[in-house]
């Protein structure tokens, strides 16, 4: 048994019938647990590291100024397409 499998826990959840059918059709019955785990992981594991990284980026004034100039430039690009 892999160490990943040894660290797993069983969880029973309730979802709407259409969500279940979509998961079953697209992911397959044996892949739903892994799909949901991978989907939830960035939201519930290591959140402090992500918040710290975003705070560090926001504190970088030169990077923030460059990002703002870039995003403001996009507005002009959209206006040119009309």
mmCIF file of N, CA, C and O in Angstrom:
data_model
loop_
_atom_site.group_PDB
_atom_site.id
_atom_site.type_symbol
_atom_site.label_atom_id
_atom_site.label_comp_id
_atom_site.label_asym_id
_atom_site.label_seq_id
_atom_site.Cartn_x
_atom_site.Cartn_y
_atom_site.Cartn_z
ATOM 1 N N UNK A 1 0.846 -1.179 0.000
ATOM 2 C CA UNK A 1 0.000 0.000 0.000
ATOM 3 C C UNK A 1 0.893 1.243 0.000
ATOM 4 O O UNK A 1 1.832 1.345 0.764
ATOM 5 N N UNK A 2 0.596 2.205 -0.867
ATOM 6 C CA UNK A 2 1.399 3.417 -0.932
ATOM 7 C C UNK A 2 1.172 4.283 0.293
ATOM 8 O O UNK A 2 0.159 4.165 0.973
ATOM 9 N N UNK A 3 2.130 5.179 0.568
ATOM 10 C CA UNK A 3 1.965 6.064 1.724
ATOM 11 C C UNK A 3 0.773 6.997 1.512
ATOM 12 O O UNK A 3 0.106 7.385 2.452
ATOM 13 N N UNK A 4 0.498 7.350 0.260
ATOM 14 C CA UNK A 4 -0.665 8.203 -0.015
ATOM 15 C C UNK A 4 -1.952 7.495 0.375
ATOM 16 O O UNK A 4 -2.824 8.060 1.008
ATOM 17 N N UNK A 5 -2.073 6.232 0.008
ATOM 18 C CA UNK A 5 -3.273 5.470 0.337
ATOM 19 C C UNK A 5 -3.396 5.280 1.845
ATOM 20 O O UNK A 5 -4.493 5.294 2.389
ATOM 21 N N UNK A 6 -2.296 5.113 2.530
ATOM 22 C CA UNK A 6 -2.326 4.929 3.980
ATOM 23 C C UNK A 6 -2.783 6.197 4.693
ATOM 24 O O UNK A 6 -3.318 6.123 5.795
ATOM 25 N N UNK A 7 -2.604 7.357 4.089
ATOM 26 C CA UNK A 7 -2.982 8.626 4.692
ATOM 27 C C UNK A 7 -4.391 9.066 4.322
ATOM 28 O O UNK A 7 -4.806 10.143 4.694
ATOM 29 N N UNK A 8 -5.113 8.246 3.606
ATOM 30 C CA UNK A 8 -6.460 8.620 3.182
ATOM 31 C C UNK A 8 -7.478 8.341 4.275
ATOM 32 O O UNK A 8 -7.290 7.467 5.120
ATOM 33 N N UNK A 9 -8.560 9.095 4.252
ATOM 34 C CA UNK A 9 -9.693 8.899 5.156
ATOM 35 C C UNK A 9 -10.958 8.826 4.312
ATOM 36 O O UNK A 9 -11.073 9.498 3.292
ATOM 37 N N UNK A 10 -11.901 8.030 4.770
ATOM 38 C CA UNK A 10 -13.171 7.902 4.064
ATOM 39 C C UNK A 10 -14.106 9.014 4.522
ATOM 40 O O UNK A 10 -14.175 9.341 5.702
ATOM 41 N N UNK A 11 -14.820 9.614 3.575
ATOM 42 C CA UNK A 11 -15.745 10.696 3.852
ATOM 43 C C UNK A 11 -17.017 10.453 3.053
ATOM 44 O O UNK A 11 -16.972 10.186 1.857
ATOM 45 N N UNK A 12 -18.141 10.549 3.705
ATOM 46 C CA UNK A 12 -19.432 10.424 3.030
ATOM 47 C C UNK A 12 -19.999 11.821 2.871
ATOM 48 O O UNK A 12 -20.101 12.567 3.842
ATOM 49 N N UNK A 13 -20.326 12.186 1.630
ATOM 50 C CA UNK A 13 -20.893 13.508 1.361
ATOM 51 C C UNK A 13 -22.193 13.348 0.584
ATOM 52 O O UNK A 13 -22.439 12.309 -0.036
ATOM 53 N N UNK A 14 -22.990 14.380 0.614
ATOM 54 C CA UNK A 14 -24.232 14.403 -0.148
ATOM 55 C C UNK A 14 -24.127 15.504 -1.192
ATOM 56 O O UNK A 14 -23.750 16.632 -0.872
ATOM 57 N N UNK A 15 -24.420 15.159 -2.434
ATOM 58 C CA UNK A 15 -24.414 16.129 -3.530
ATOM 59 C C UNK A 15 -25.720 15.999 -4.296
ATOM 60 O O UNK A 15 -26.402 14.973 -4.220
ATOM 61 N N UNK A 16 -26.057 17.028 -5.037
ATOM 62 C CA UNK A 16 -27.247 16.976 -5.885
ATOM 63 C C UNK A 16 -27.085 15.865 -6.923
ATOM 64 O O UNK A 16 -25.964 15.545 -7.344
ATOM 65 N N UNK A 17 -28.195 15.297 -7.336
ATOM 66 C CA UNK A 17 -28.180 14.182 -8.280
ATOM 67 C C UNK A 17 -27.476 14.542 -9.577
ATOM 68 O O UNK A 17 -26.699 13.742 -10.117
ATOM 69 N N UNK A 18 -27.699 15.766 -10.088
ATOM 70 C CA UNK A 18 -27.067 16.148 -11.351
ATOM 71 C C UNK A 18 -25.551 16.284 -11.193
ATOM 72 O O UNK A 18 -24.787 15.958 -12.108
ATOM 73 N N UNK A 19 -25.103 16.726 -10.017
ATOM 74 C CA UNK A 19 -23.664 16.814 -9.757
ATOM 75 C C UNK A 19 -23.072 15.409 -9.711
ATOM 76 O O UNK A 19 -22.024 15.143 -10.302
ATOM 77 N N UNK A 20 -23.745 14.511 -9.035
ATOM 78 C CA UNK A 20 -23.259 13.135 -8.962
ATOM 79 C C UNK A 20 -23.164 12.518 -10.364
ATOM 80 O O UNK A 20 -22.165 11.895 -10.703
ATOM 81 N N UNK A 21 -24.215 12.681 -11.141
ATOM 82 C CA UNK A 21 -24.210 12.116 -12.497
ATOM 83 C C UNK A 21 -23.074 12.694 -13.332
ATOM 84 O O UNK A 21 -22.401 11.980 -14.064
ATOM 85 N N UNK A 22 -22.860 14.016 -13.219
ATOM 86 C CA UNK A 22 -21.765 14.640 -13.951
ATOM 87 C C UNK A 22 -20.409 14.108 -13.521
ATOM 88 O O UNK A 22 -19.542 13.833 -14.358
ATOM 89 N N UNK A 23 -20.204 13.975 -12.210
ATOM 90 C CA UNK A 23 -18.944 13.408 -11.713
ATOM 91 C C UNK A 23 -18.771 11.977 -12.205
ATOM 92 O O UNK A 23 -17.688 11.585 -12.661
ATOM 93 N N UNK A 24 -19.828 11.200 -12.119
ATOM 94 C CA UNK A 24 -19.773 9.802 -12.535
ATOM 95 C C UNK A 24 -19.460 9.688 -14.019
ATOM 96 O O UNK A 24 -18.630 8.876 -14.429
ATOM 97 N N UNK A 25 -20.103 10.532 -14.836
ATOM 98 C CA UNK A 25 -19.899 10.484 -16.283
ATOM 99 C C UNK A 25 -18.516 10.989 -16.698
ATOM 100 O O UNK A 25 -17.856 10.390 -17.547
ATOM 101 N N UNK A 26 -18.072 12.112 -16.117
ATOM 102 C CA UNK A 26 -16.813 12.734 -16.544
ATOM 103 C C UNK A 26 -15.580 12.184 -15.852
ATOM 104 O O UNK A 26 -14.528 12.063 -16.470
ATOM 105 N N UNK A 27 -15.692 11.889 -14.579
ATOM 106 C CA UNK A 27 -14.535 11.465 -13.805
ATOM 107 C C UNK A 27 -14.467 9.952 -13.695
ATOM 108 O O UNK A 27 -13.400 9.370 -13.648
ATOM 109 N N UNK A 28 -15.622 9.325 -13.650
ATOM 110 C CA UNK A 28 -15.684 7.880 -13.473
ATOM 111 C C UNK A 28 -15.888 7.551 -12.008
ATOM 112 O O UNK A 28 -15.449 8.292 -11.130
ATOM 113 N N UNK A 29 -16.535 6.436 -11.732
ATOM 114 C CA UNK A 29 -16.886 6.108 -10.352
ATOM 115 C C UNK A 29 -15.679 5.897 -9.442
ATOM 116 O O UNK A 29 -15.759 6.128 -8.245
ATOM 117 N N UNK A 30 -14.553 5.490 -9.975
ATOM 118 C CA UNK A 30 -13.387 5.216 -9.141
ATOM 119 C C UNK A 30 -12.457 6.416 -9.010
ATOM 120 O O UNK A 30 -11.459 6.357 -8.301
ATOM 121 N N UNK A 31 -12.775 7.532 -9.666
ATOM 122 C CA UNK A 31 -11.903 8.699 -9.607
ATOM 123 C C UNK A 31 -12.502 9.899 -8.885
ATOM 124 O O UNK A 31 -11.849 10.929 -8.746
ATOM 125 N N UNK A 32 -13.737 9.790 -8.433
ATOM 126 C CA UNK A 32 -14.426 10.928 -7.827
ATOM 127 C C UNK A 32 -13.731 11.397 -6.559
ATOM 128 O O UNK A 32 -13.522 12.597 -6.366
ATOM 129 N N UNK A 33 -13.349 10.483 -5.688
ATOM 130 C CA UNK A 33 -12.692 10.864 -4.431
ATOM 131 C C UNK A 33 -11.406 11.636 -4.669
ATOM 132 O O UNK A 33 -11.177 12.688 -4.060
ATOM 133 N N UNK A 34 -10.589 11.142 -5.569
ATOM 134 C CA UNK A 34 -9.321 11.823 -5.868
ATOM 135 C C UNK A 34 -9.577 13.185 -6.501
ATOM 136 O O UNK A 34 -8.922 14.172 -6.188
ATOM 137 N N UNK A 35 -10.541 13.256 -7.417
ATOM 138 C CA UNK A 35 -10.887 14.520 -8.070
ATOM 139 C C UNK A 35 -11.301 15.564 -7.038
ATOM 140 O O UNK A 35 -10.817 16.695 -7.046
ATOM 141 N N UNK A 36 -12.211 15.189 -6.129
ATOM 142 C CA UNK A 36 -12.683 16.134 -5.115
ATOM 143 C C UNK A 36 -11.573 16.521 -4.151
ATOM 144 O O UNK A 36 -11.472 17.675 -3.740
ATOM 145 N N UNK A 37 -10.708 15.572 -3.795
ATOM 146 C CA UNK A 37 -9.584 15.865 -2.915
ATOM 147 C C UNK A 37 -8.626 16.859 -3.573
ATOM 148 O O UNK A 37 -8.205 17.842 -2.950
ATOM 149 N N UNK A 38 -8.296 16.621 -4.843
ATOM 150 C CA UNK A 38 -7.408 17.538 -5.570
ATOM 151 C C UNK A 38 -8.040 18.914 -5.737
ATOM 152 O O UNK A 38 -7.356 19.934 -5.681
ATOM 153 N N UNK A 39 -9.346 18.955 -5.919
ATOM 154 C CA UNK A 39 -10.066 20.216 -6.079
ATOM 155 C C UNK A 39 -10.068 21.015 -4.774
ATOM 156 O O UNK A 39 -9.869 22.231 -4.769
ATOM 157 N N UNK A 40 -10.251 20.340 -3.658
ATOM 158 C CA UNK A 40 -10.340 21.013 -2.355
ATOM 159 C C UNK A 40 -8.973 21.381 -1.777
ATOM 160 O O UNK A 40 -8.855 22.368 -1.040
ATOM 161 N N UNK A 41 -7.937 20.619 -2.085
ATOM 162 C CA UNK A 41 -6.615 20.776 -1.457
ATOM 163 C C UNK A 41 -6.105 22.221 -1.426
ATOM 164 O O UNK A 41 -5.726 22.714 -0.364
ATOM 165 N N UNK A 42 -6.094 22.961 -2.522
ATOM 166 C CA UNK A 42 -5.535 24.319 -2.450
ATOM 167 C C UNK A 42 -6.345 25.267 -1.574
ATOM 168 O O UNK A 42 -5.843 26.295 -1.148
ATOM 169 N N UNK A 43 -7.573 24.904 -1.274
ATOM 170 C CA UNK A 43 -8.433 25.763 -0.453
ATOM 171 C C UNK A 43 -8.319 25.470 1.035
ATOM 172 O O UNK A 43 -8.701 26.296 1.860
ATOM 173 N N UNK A 44 -7.804 24.284 1.377
ATOM 174 C CA UNK A 44 -7.818 23.882 2.781
ATOM 175 C C UNK A 44 -6.460 23.462 3.337
ATOM 176 O O UNK A 44 -6.310 23.301 4.539
ATOM 177 N N UNK A 45 -5.466 23.293 2.482
ATOM 178 C CA UNK A 45 -4.144 22.858 2.927
ATOM 179 C C UNK A 45 -3.118 23.912 2.559
ATOM 180 O O UNK A 45 -3.062 24.352 1.414
ATOM 181 N N UNK A 46 -2.325 24.331 3.521
ATOM 182 C CA UNK A 46 -1.237 25.263 3.243
ATOM 183 C C UNK A 46 -1.689 26.664 2.907
ATOM 184 O O UNK A 46 -0.984 27.383 2.210
ATOM 185 N N UNK A 47 -2.843 27.070 3.373
ATOM 186 C CA UNK A 47 -3.364 28.398 3.075
ATOM 187 C C UNK A 47 -2.467 29.516 3.579
ATOM 188 O O UNK A 47 -2.411 30.581 2.988
ATOM 189 N N UNK A 48 -1.758 29.284 4.677
ATOM 190 C CA UNK A 48 -0.878 30.315 5.224
ATOM 191 C C UNK A 48 0.256 30.648 4.256
ATOM 192 O O UNK A 48 0.622 31.804 4.108
ATOM 193 N N UNK A 49 0.795 29.643 3.592
ATOM 194 C CA UNK A 49 1.888 29.872 2.654
ATOM 195 C C UNK A 49 1.415 30.721 1.476
ATOM 196 O O UNK A 49 2.120 31.623 1.025
ATOM 197 N N UNK A 50 0.216 30.460 0.995
ATOM 198 C CA UNK A 50 -0.335 31.223 -0.119
ATOM 199 C C UNK A 50 -0.590 32.666 0.295
ATOM 200 O O UNK A 50 -0.242 33.603 -0.430
ATOM 201 N N UNK A 51 -1.169 32.863 1.474
ATOM 202 C CA UNK A 51 -1.423 34.220 1.971
ATOM 203 C C UNK A 51 -0.114 34.979 2.158
ATOM 204 O O UNK A 51 -0.029 36.165 1.834
ATOM 205 N N UNK A 52 0.902 34.301 2.658
ATOM 206 C CA UNK A 52 2.210 34.935 2.847
ATOM 207 C C UNK A 52 2.814 35.338 1.500
ATOM 208 O O UNK A 52 3.368 36.432 1.359
ATOM 209 N N UNK A 53 2.678 34.474 0.505
ATOM 210 C CA UNK A 53 3.209 34.781 -0.824
ATOM 211 C C UNK A 53 2.485 35.973 -1.442
ATOM 212 O O UNK A 53 3.118 36.854 -2.036
ATOM 213 N N UNK A 54 1.160 36.024 -1.308
ATOM 214 C CA UNK A 54 0.409 37.162 -1.840
ATOM 215 C C UNK A 54 0.779 38.457 -1.117
ATOM 216 O O UNK A 54 0.902 39.508 -1.745
ATOM 217 N N UNK A 55 0.974 38.383 0.185
ATOM 218 C CA UNK A 55 1.369 39.575 0.946
ATOM 219 C C UNK A 55 2.737 40.069 0.498
ATOM 220 O O UNK A 55 2.957 41.278 0.362
ATOM 221 N N UNK A 56 3.650 39.147 0.247
ATOM 222 C CA UNK A 56 4.985 39.531 -0.213
ATOM 223 C C UNK A 56 4.908 40.187 -1.592
ATOM 224 O O UNK A 56 5.587 41.188 -1.849
ATOM 225 N N UNK A 57 4.076 39.649 -2.472
ATOM 226 C CA UNK A 57 3.932 40.256 -3.801
ATOM 227 C C UNK A 57 3.316 41.640 -3.697
ATOM 228 O O UNK A 57 3.729 42.566 -4.384
ATOM 229 N N UNK A 58 2.319 41.794 -2.835
ATOM 230 C CA UNK A 58 1.658 43.092 -2.686
ATOM 231 C C UNK A 58 2.603 44.130 -2.087
ATOM 232 O O UNK A 58 2.485 45.323 -2.376
ATOM 233 N N UNK A 59 3.550 43.691 -1.267
ATOM 234 C CA UNK A 59 4.508 44.613 -0.645
ATOM 235 C C UNK A 59 5.573 45.086 -1.635
ATOM 236 O O UNK A 59 6.236 46.093 -1.394
ATOM 237 N N UNK A 60 5.705 44.398 -2.751
ATOM 238 C CA UNK A 60 6.687 44.764 -3.770
ATOM 239 C C UNK A 60 6.083 45.876 -4.631
ATOM 240 O O UNK A 60 5.351 45.631 -5.575
ATOM 241 N N UNK A 61 6.395 47.117 -4.275
ATOM 242 C CA UNK A 61 5.764 48.265 -4.930
ATOM 243 C C UNK A 61 6.063 48.335 -6.415
ATOM 244 O O UNK A 61 5.194 48.696 -7.216
ATOM 245 N N UNK A 62 7.287 48.016 -6.813
ATOM 246 C CA UNK A 62 7.630 48.057 -8.240
ATOM 247 C C UNK A 62 6.796 47.031 -9.012
ATOM 248 O O UNK A 62 6.283 47.331 -10.092
ATOM 249 N N UNK A 63 6.648 45.838 -8.442
ATOM 250 C CA UNK A 63 5.858 44.798 -9.106
ATOM 251 C C UNK A 63 4.387 45.210 -9.182
ATOM 252 O O UNK A 63 3.732 45.007 -10.203
ATOM 253 N N UNK A 64 3.866 45.799 -8.112
ATOM 254 C CA UNK A 64 2.480 46.257 -8.103
ATOM 255 C C UNK A 64 2.255 47.342 -9.152
ATOM 256 O O UNK A 64 1.245 47.334 -9.855
ATOM 257 N N UNK A 65 3.191 48.274 -9.262
ATOM 258 C CA UNK A 65 3.082 49.350 -10.253
ATOM 259 C C UNK A 65 3.091 48.758 -11.662
ATOM 260 O O UNK A 65 2.283 49.133 -12.515
ATOM 261 N N UNK A 66 3.982 47.801 -11.906
ATOM 262 C CA UNK A 66 4.056 47.161 -13.217
ATOM 263 C C UNK A 66 2.768 46.398 -13.528
ATOM 264 O O UNK A 66 2.249 46.473 -14.646
ATOM 265 N N UNK A 67 2.233 45.693 -12.530
ATOM 266 C CA UNK A 67 0.985 44.950 -12.734
ATOM 267 C C UNK A 67 -0.170 45.898 -13.027
ATOM 268 O O UNK A 67 -1.023 45.618 -13.885
ATOM 269 N N UNK A 68 -0.216 47.028 -12.337
ATOM 270 C CA UNK A 68 -1.287 47.994 -12.576
ATOM 271 C C UNK A 68 -1.177 48.579 -13.981
ATOM 272 O O UNK A 68 -2.180 48.713 -14.694
ATOM 273 N N UNK A 69 0.041 48.926 -14.412
ATOM 274 C CA UNK A 69 0.230 49.457 -15.760
ATOM 275 C C UNK A 69 -0.205 48.426 -16.804
ATOM 276 O O UNK A 69 -0.838 48.760 -17.798
ATOM 277 N N UNK A 70 0.151 47.161 -16.560
ATOM 278 C CA UNK A 70 -0.216 46.102 -17.491
ATOM 279 C C UNK A 70 -1.729 45.962 -17.573
ATOM 280 O O UNK A 70 -2.297 45.904 -18.660
ATOM 281 N N UNK A 71 -2.398 45.924 -16.403
ATOM 282 C CA UNK A 71 -3.849 45.749 -16.419
ATOM 283 C C UNK A 71 -4.556 46.964 -17.025
ATOM 284 O O UNK A 71 -5.560 46.821 -17.722
ATOM 285 N N UNK A 72 -4.049 48.167 -16.779
ATOM 286 C CA UNK A 72 -4.625 49.365 -17.392
ATOM 287 C C UNK A 72 -4.461 49.317 -18.908
ATOM 288 O O UNK A 72 -5.331 49.773 -19.650
ATOM 289 N N UNK A 73 -3.359 48.754 -19.376
ATOM 290 C CA UNK A 73 -3.132 48.615 -20.813
ATOM 291 C C UNK A 73 -4.145 47.693 -21.465
ATOM 292 O O UNK A 73 -4.469 47.846 -22.646
ATOM 293 N N UNK A 74 -4.643 46.726 -20.721
ATOM 294 C CA UNK A 74 -5.633 45.797 -21.266
ATOM 295 C C UNK A 74 -6.936 46.525 -21.593
ATOM 296 O O UNK A 74 -7.609 46.161 -22.553
ATOM 297 N N UNK A 75 -7.269 47.515 -20.812
ATOM 298 C CA UNK A 75 -8.489 48.263 -21.058
ATOM 299 C C UNK A 75 -8.408 48.926 -22.433
ATOM 300 O O UNK A 75 -9.367 48.915 -23.214
ATOM 301 N N UNK A 76 -7.271 49.477 -22.750
ATOM 302 C CA UNK A 76 -7.067 50.090 -24.071
ATOM 303 C C UNK A 76 -7.171 49.066 -25.172
ATOM 304 O O UNK A 76 -7.734 49.332 -26.237
ATOM 305 N N UNK A 77 -6.640 47.855 -24.945
ATOM 306 C CA UNK A 77 -6.712 46.797 -25.947
ATOM 307 C C UNK A 77 -8.156 46.420 -26.238
ATOM 308 O O UNK A 77 -8.539 46.195 -27.383
ATOM 309 N N UNK A 78 -8.987 46.335 -25.222
ATOM 310 C CA UNK A 78 -10.388 45.969 -25.393
ATOM 311 C C UNK A 78 -11.105 47.073 -26.164
ATOM 312 O O UNK A 78 -11.898 46.807 -27.058
ATOM 313 N N UNK A 79 -10.814 48.322 -25.843
ATOM 314 C CA UNK A 79 -11.462 49.444 -26.521
ATOM 315 C C UNK A 79 -11.107 49.449 -28.006
ATOM 316 O O UNK A 79 -11.923 49.802 -28.845
ATOM 317 N N UNK A 80 -9.877 49.029 -28.339
ATOM 318 C CA UNK A 80 -9.442 49.001 -29.735
ATOM 319 C C UNK A 80 -10.142 47.916 -30.541
ATOM 320 O O UNK A 80 -10.243 48.011 -31.763
ATOM 321 N N UNK A 81 -10.625 46.868 -29.877
ATOM 322 C CA UNK A 81 -11.257 45.756 -30.563
ATOM 323 C C UNK A 81 -12.697 46.037 -30.980
ATOM 324 O O UNK A 81 -13.294 45.291 -31.725
ATOM 325 N N UNK A 82 -13.268 47.112 -30.488
ATOM 326 C CA UNK A 82 -14.683 47.378 -30.788
ATOM 327 C C UNK A 82 -14.865 48.092 -32.072
ATOM 328 O O UNK A 82 -14.182 48.714 -32.685
#
